Amino acid sequence: MAEIIERIYKYKNDFRTEWLLKYSDELGEPKTKVFHKKEDADEIRHIIERGDSYNLFLCSTVTDAGELYIRVRDRKFKDHEISDRCYKRDKFYLDKMLTPTLGKTSLASLTHIVIQRWVDDLRKAWSSDNIRNVINFLNNSLTEAQRFGYI
């Protein structure tokens, strides 16, 4: 279904490695995505092979970034790298604190002002610990989206 190919190339007198993930999308079209880390290519290959590739490469809103991060956490949970409690907490942050308020905000229009207003709204109903943790969740979601090349 999906294969990973190592590609070594020379850049300014230095040899570098990148990983090509070759797969077919839902329509059967051949696709290639380039990664700088083999672990990142493996993550996406596992998602594709499990059949979870619907909207895999469409990450345009905050909810999409959060769902991508949940997919990564789901794999770590199944591999027993994180606890059940951590996985459920992340799902809670996405479902109850992020999606209802920032969910439809596009990643292109996400600014520090938008985030500050969101945090101000959260302060009315949630504790400072929950707010800190959901901000970390948002940060991790955006980092994953950036790592996979969506931002």
mmCIF file of C-alpha atoms in Angstrom:
data_model
loop_
_atom_site.group_PDB
_atom_site.id
_atom_site.type_symbol
_atom_site.label_atom_id
_atom_site.label_comp_id
_atom_site.label_asym_id
_atom_site.label_seq_id
_atom_site.Cartn_x
_atom_site.Cartn_y
_atom_site.Cartn_z
ATOM 1 C CA MET A 1 0.000 0.000 0.000
ATOM 2 C CA ALA A 2 2.628 2.516 1.037
ATOM 3 C CA GLU A 3 6.384 2.283 0.855
ATOM 4 C CA ILE A 4 9.206 4.347 2.268
ATOM 5 C CA ILE A 5 12.303 4.980 0.183
ATOM 6 C CA GLU A 6 15.509 6.469 1.535
ATOM 7 C CA ARG A 7 17.039 9.166 -0.651
ATOM 8 C CA ILE A 8 20.543 10.466 -0.041
ATOM 9 C CA TYR A 9 21.573 13.693 -1.722
ATOM 10 C CA LYS A 10 24.445 16.143 -1.583
ATOM 11 C CA TYR A 11 23.890 19.697 -0.369
ATOM 12 C CA LYS A 12 26.806 22.125 -0.033
ATOM 13 C CA ASN A 13 29.452 19.395 0.345
ATOM 14 C CA ASP A 14 27.303 17.568 2.870
ATOM 15 C CA PHE A 15 25.316 14.384 2.350
ATOM 16 C CA ARG A 16 21.745 14.506 3.623
ATOM 17 C CA THR A 17 18.983 11.949 3.869
ATOM 18 C CA GLU A 18 15.312 12.356 3.223
ATOM 19 C CA TRP A 19 12.526 9.812 3.189
ATOM 20 C CA LEU A 20 10.009 9.473 0.372
ATOM 21 C CA LEU A 21 6.615 7.997 1.164
ATOM 22 C CA LYS A 22 4.944 6.615 -1.952
ATOM 23 C CA TYR A 23 1.270 5.722 -1.684
ATOM 24 C CA SER A 24 -2.014 5.867 -3.571
ATOM 25 C CA ASP A 25 -4.787 8.225 -2.495
ATOM 26 C CA GLU A 26 -8.480 7.347 -2.261
ATOM 27 C CA LEU A 27 -8.870 7.784 -6.027
ATOM 28 C CA GLY A 28 -5.918 5.507 -6.802
ATOM 29 C CA GLU A 29 -3.651 8.355 -7.874
ATOM 30 C CA PRO A 30 0.021 7.796 -7.016
ATOM 31 C CA LYS A 31 1.326 10.329 -4.491
ATOM 32 C CA THR A 32 4.720 11.071 -2.954
ATOM 33 C CA LYS A 33 5.416 13.000 0.238
ATOM 34 C CA VAL A 34 8.919 13.933 1.445
ATOM 35 C CA PHE A 35 9.997 13.732 5.105
ATOM 36 C CA HIS A 36 13.234 14.667 6.804
ATOM 37 C CA LYS A 37 12.808 12.050 9.540
ATOM 38 C CA LYS A 38 12.070 8.376 9.008
ATOM 39 C CA GLU A 39 9.825 8.372 12.095
ATOM 40 C CA ASP A 40 7.542 10.949 10.466
ATOM 41 C CA ALA A 41 7.265 8.869 7.303
ATOM 42 C CA ASP A 42 6.522 5.771 9.414
ATOM 43 C CA GLU A 43 3.743 7.613 11.271
ATOM 44 C CA ILE A 44 1.963 8.512 8.039
ATOM 45 C CA ARG A 45 2.589 5.072 6.514
ATOM 46 C CA HIS A 46 0.909 3.429 9.520
ATOM 47 C CA ILE A 47 -2.074 5.762 9.194
ATOM 48 C CA ILE A 48 -2.421 4.982 5.491
ATOM 49 C CA GLU A 49 -2.094 1.231 5.993
ATOM 50 C CA ARG A 50 -4.773 1.268 8.712
ATOM 51 C CA GLY A 51 -7.098 2.982 6.251
ATOM 52 C CA ASP A 52 -7.341 6.235 8.221
ATOM 53 C CA SER A 53 -6.144 8.324 5.292
ATOM 54 C CA TYR A 54 -9.420 10.211 4.783
ATOM 55 C CA ASN A 55 -8.504 13.909 4.761
ATOM 56 C CA LEU A 56 -4.992 12.975 5.887
ATOM 57 C CA PHE A 57 -3.349 15.710 3.888
ATOM 58 C CA LEU A 58 -6.068 18.334 4.268
ATOM 59 C CA CYS A 59 -5.160 20.293 7.355
ATOM 60 C CA SER A 60 -6.709 23.721 7.065
ATOM 61 C CA THR A 61 -8.410 24.392 10.423
ATOM 62 C CA VAL A 62 -7.440 24.177 14.073
ATOM 63 C CA THR A 63 -9.652 21.084 14.448
ATOM 64 C CA ASP A 64 -7.806 19.392 11.561
ATOM 65 C CA ALA A 65 -4.475 20.039 13.275
ATOM 66 C CA GLY A 66 -5.883 18.706 16.566
ATOM 67 C CA GLU A 67 -7.207 15.575 14.868
ATOM 68 C CA LEU A 68 -3.821 14.991 13.234
ATOM 69 C CA TYR A 69 -2.206 15.211 16.671
ATOM 70 C CA ILE A 70 -4.828 12.811 18.078
ATOM 71 C CA ARG A 71 -3.962 10.319 15.291
ATOM 72 C CA VAL A 72 -0.306 10.498 16.302
ATOM 73 C CA ARG A 73 -1.252 10.063 19.979
ATOM 74 C CA ASP A 74 -3.578 7.176 19.039
ATOM 75 C CA ARG A 75 -0.652 5.316 17.506
ATOM 76 C CA LYS A 76 1.483 5.966 20.586
ATOM 77 C CA PHE A 77 -1.373 4.765 22.803
ATOM 78 C CA LYS A 78 -1.733 1.545 20.790
ATOM 79 C CA ASP A 79 2.028 1.012 21.014
ATOM 80 C CA HIS A 80 1.808 1.554 24.814
ATOM 81 C CA GLU A 81 4.014 4.652 24.705
ATOM 82 C CA ILE A 82 1.424 6.821 26.489
ATOM 83 C CA SER A 83 -1.155 5.987 29.103
ATOM 84 C CA ASP A 84 -4.906 5.721 28.688
ATOM 85 C CA ARG A 85 -5.293 8.788 30.889
ATOM 86 C CA CYS A 86 -3.081 10.951 28.629
ATOM 87 C CA TYR A 87 -4.912 9.822 25.506
ATOM 88 C CA LYS A 88 -8.361 10.515 27.010
ATOM 89 C CA ARG A 89 -7.200 13.902 28.305
ATOM 90 C CA ASP A 90 -6.032 14.921 24.829
ATOM 91 C CA LYS A 91 -9.357 13.819 23.311
ATOM 92 C CA PHE A 92 -11.161 15.870 25.977
ATOM 93 C CA TYR A 93 -9.126 18.980 25.160
ATOM 94 C CA LEU A 94 -9.896 18.619 21.475
ATOM 95 C CA ASP A 95 -13.602 17.834 21.876
ATOM 96 C CA LYS A 96 -14.569 20.126 24.751
ATOM 97 C CA MET A 97 -12.164 23.046 24.803
ATOM 98 C CA LEU A 98 -10.672 23.498 21.331
ATOM 99 C CA THR A 99 -13.262 22.470 18.736
ATOM 100 C CA PRO A 100 -16.268 24.423 20.123
ATOM 101 C CA THR A 101 -14.407 27.728 20.159
ATOM 102 C CA LEU A 102 -11.422 27.682 17.771
ATOM 103 C CA GLY A 103 -12.407 24.634 15.741
ATOM 104 C CA LYS A 104 -13.420 26.310 12.483
ATOM 105 C CA THR A 105 -10.661 28.920 12.576
ATOM 106 C CA SER A 106 -8.341 28.475 9.629
ATOM 107 C CA LEU A 107 -4.669 27.990 10.362
ATOM 108 C CA ALA A 108 -3.862 30.910 8.079
ATOM 109 C CA SER A 109 -5.941 33.312 10.177
ATOM 110 C CA LEU A 110 -4.720 32.056 13.561
ATOM 111 C CA THR A 111 -2.875 34.945 15.222
ATOM 112 C CA HIS A 112 -1.745 35.723 18.746
ATOM 113 C CA ILE A 113 -4.745 38.055 19.132
ATOM 114 C CA VAL A 114 -7.191 35.268 18.256
ATOM 115 C CA ILE A 115 -5.467 32.926 20.711
ATOM 116 C CA GLN A 116 -5.455 35.573 23.458
ATOM 117 C CA ARG A 117 -9.204 36.156 23.052
ATOM 118 C CA TRP A 118 -9.744 32.392 23.159
ATOM 119 C CA VAL A 119 -7.725 32.135 26.382
ATOM 120 C CA ASP A 120 -9.677 35.036 27.883
ATOM 121 C CA ASP A 121 -12.927 33.188 27.120
ATOM 122 C CA LEU A 122 -11.548 29.985 28.664
ATOM 123 C CA ARG A 123 -10.692 31.828 31.886
ATOM 124 C CA LYS A 124 -14.395 32.361 32.525
ATOM 125 C CA ALA A 125 -15.111 28.631 32.856
ATOM 126 C CA TRP A 126 -11.875 26.666 33.337
ATOM 127 C CA SER A 127 -9.062 26.507 35.880
ATOM 128 C CA SER A 128 -5.600 27.842 35.108
ATOM 129 C CA ASP A 129 -4.205 24.286 35.016
ATOM 130 C CA ASN A 130 -6.728 23.240 32.366
ATOM 131 C CA ILE A 131 -6.006 26.362 30.348
ATOM 132 C CA ARG A 132 -2.258 25.756 30.507
ATOM 133 C CA ASN A 133 -2.733 22.144 29.412
ATOM 134 C CA VAL A 134 -5.047 22.981 26.509
ATOM 135 C CA ILE A 135 -2.582 25.647 25.321
ATOM 136 C CA ASN A 136 0.126 22.955 25.376
ATOM 137 C CA PHE A 137 -2.235 20.694 23.402
ATOM 138 C CA LEU A 138 -2.796 23.454 20.818
ATOM 139 C CA ASN A 139 0.950 24.070 20.612
ATOM 140 C CA ASN A 140 1.637 20.354 20.111
ATOM 141 C CA SER A 141 -1.099 20.147 17.463
ATOM 142 C CA LEU A 142 0.374 23.036 15.520
ATOM 143 C CA THR A 143 3.869 21.587 15.898
ATOM 144 C CA GLU A 144 2.681 18.261 14.428
ATOM 145 C CA ALA A 145 0.970 20.068 11.560
ATOM 146 C CA GLN A 146 4.191 21.939 10.888
ATOM 147 C CA ARG A 147 6.286 18.764 11.183
ATOM 148 C CA PHE A 148 4.152 17.070 8.529
ATOM 149 C CA GLY A 149 4.339 20.126 6.273
ATOM 150 C CA TYR A 150 0.832 21.570 6.584
ATOM 151 C CA ILE A 151 1.912 24.929 7.967
#
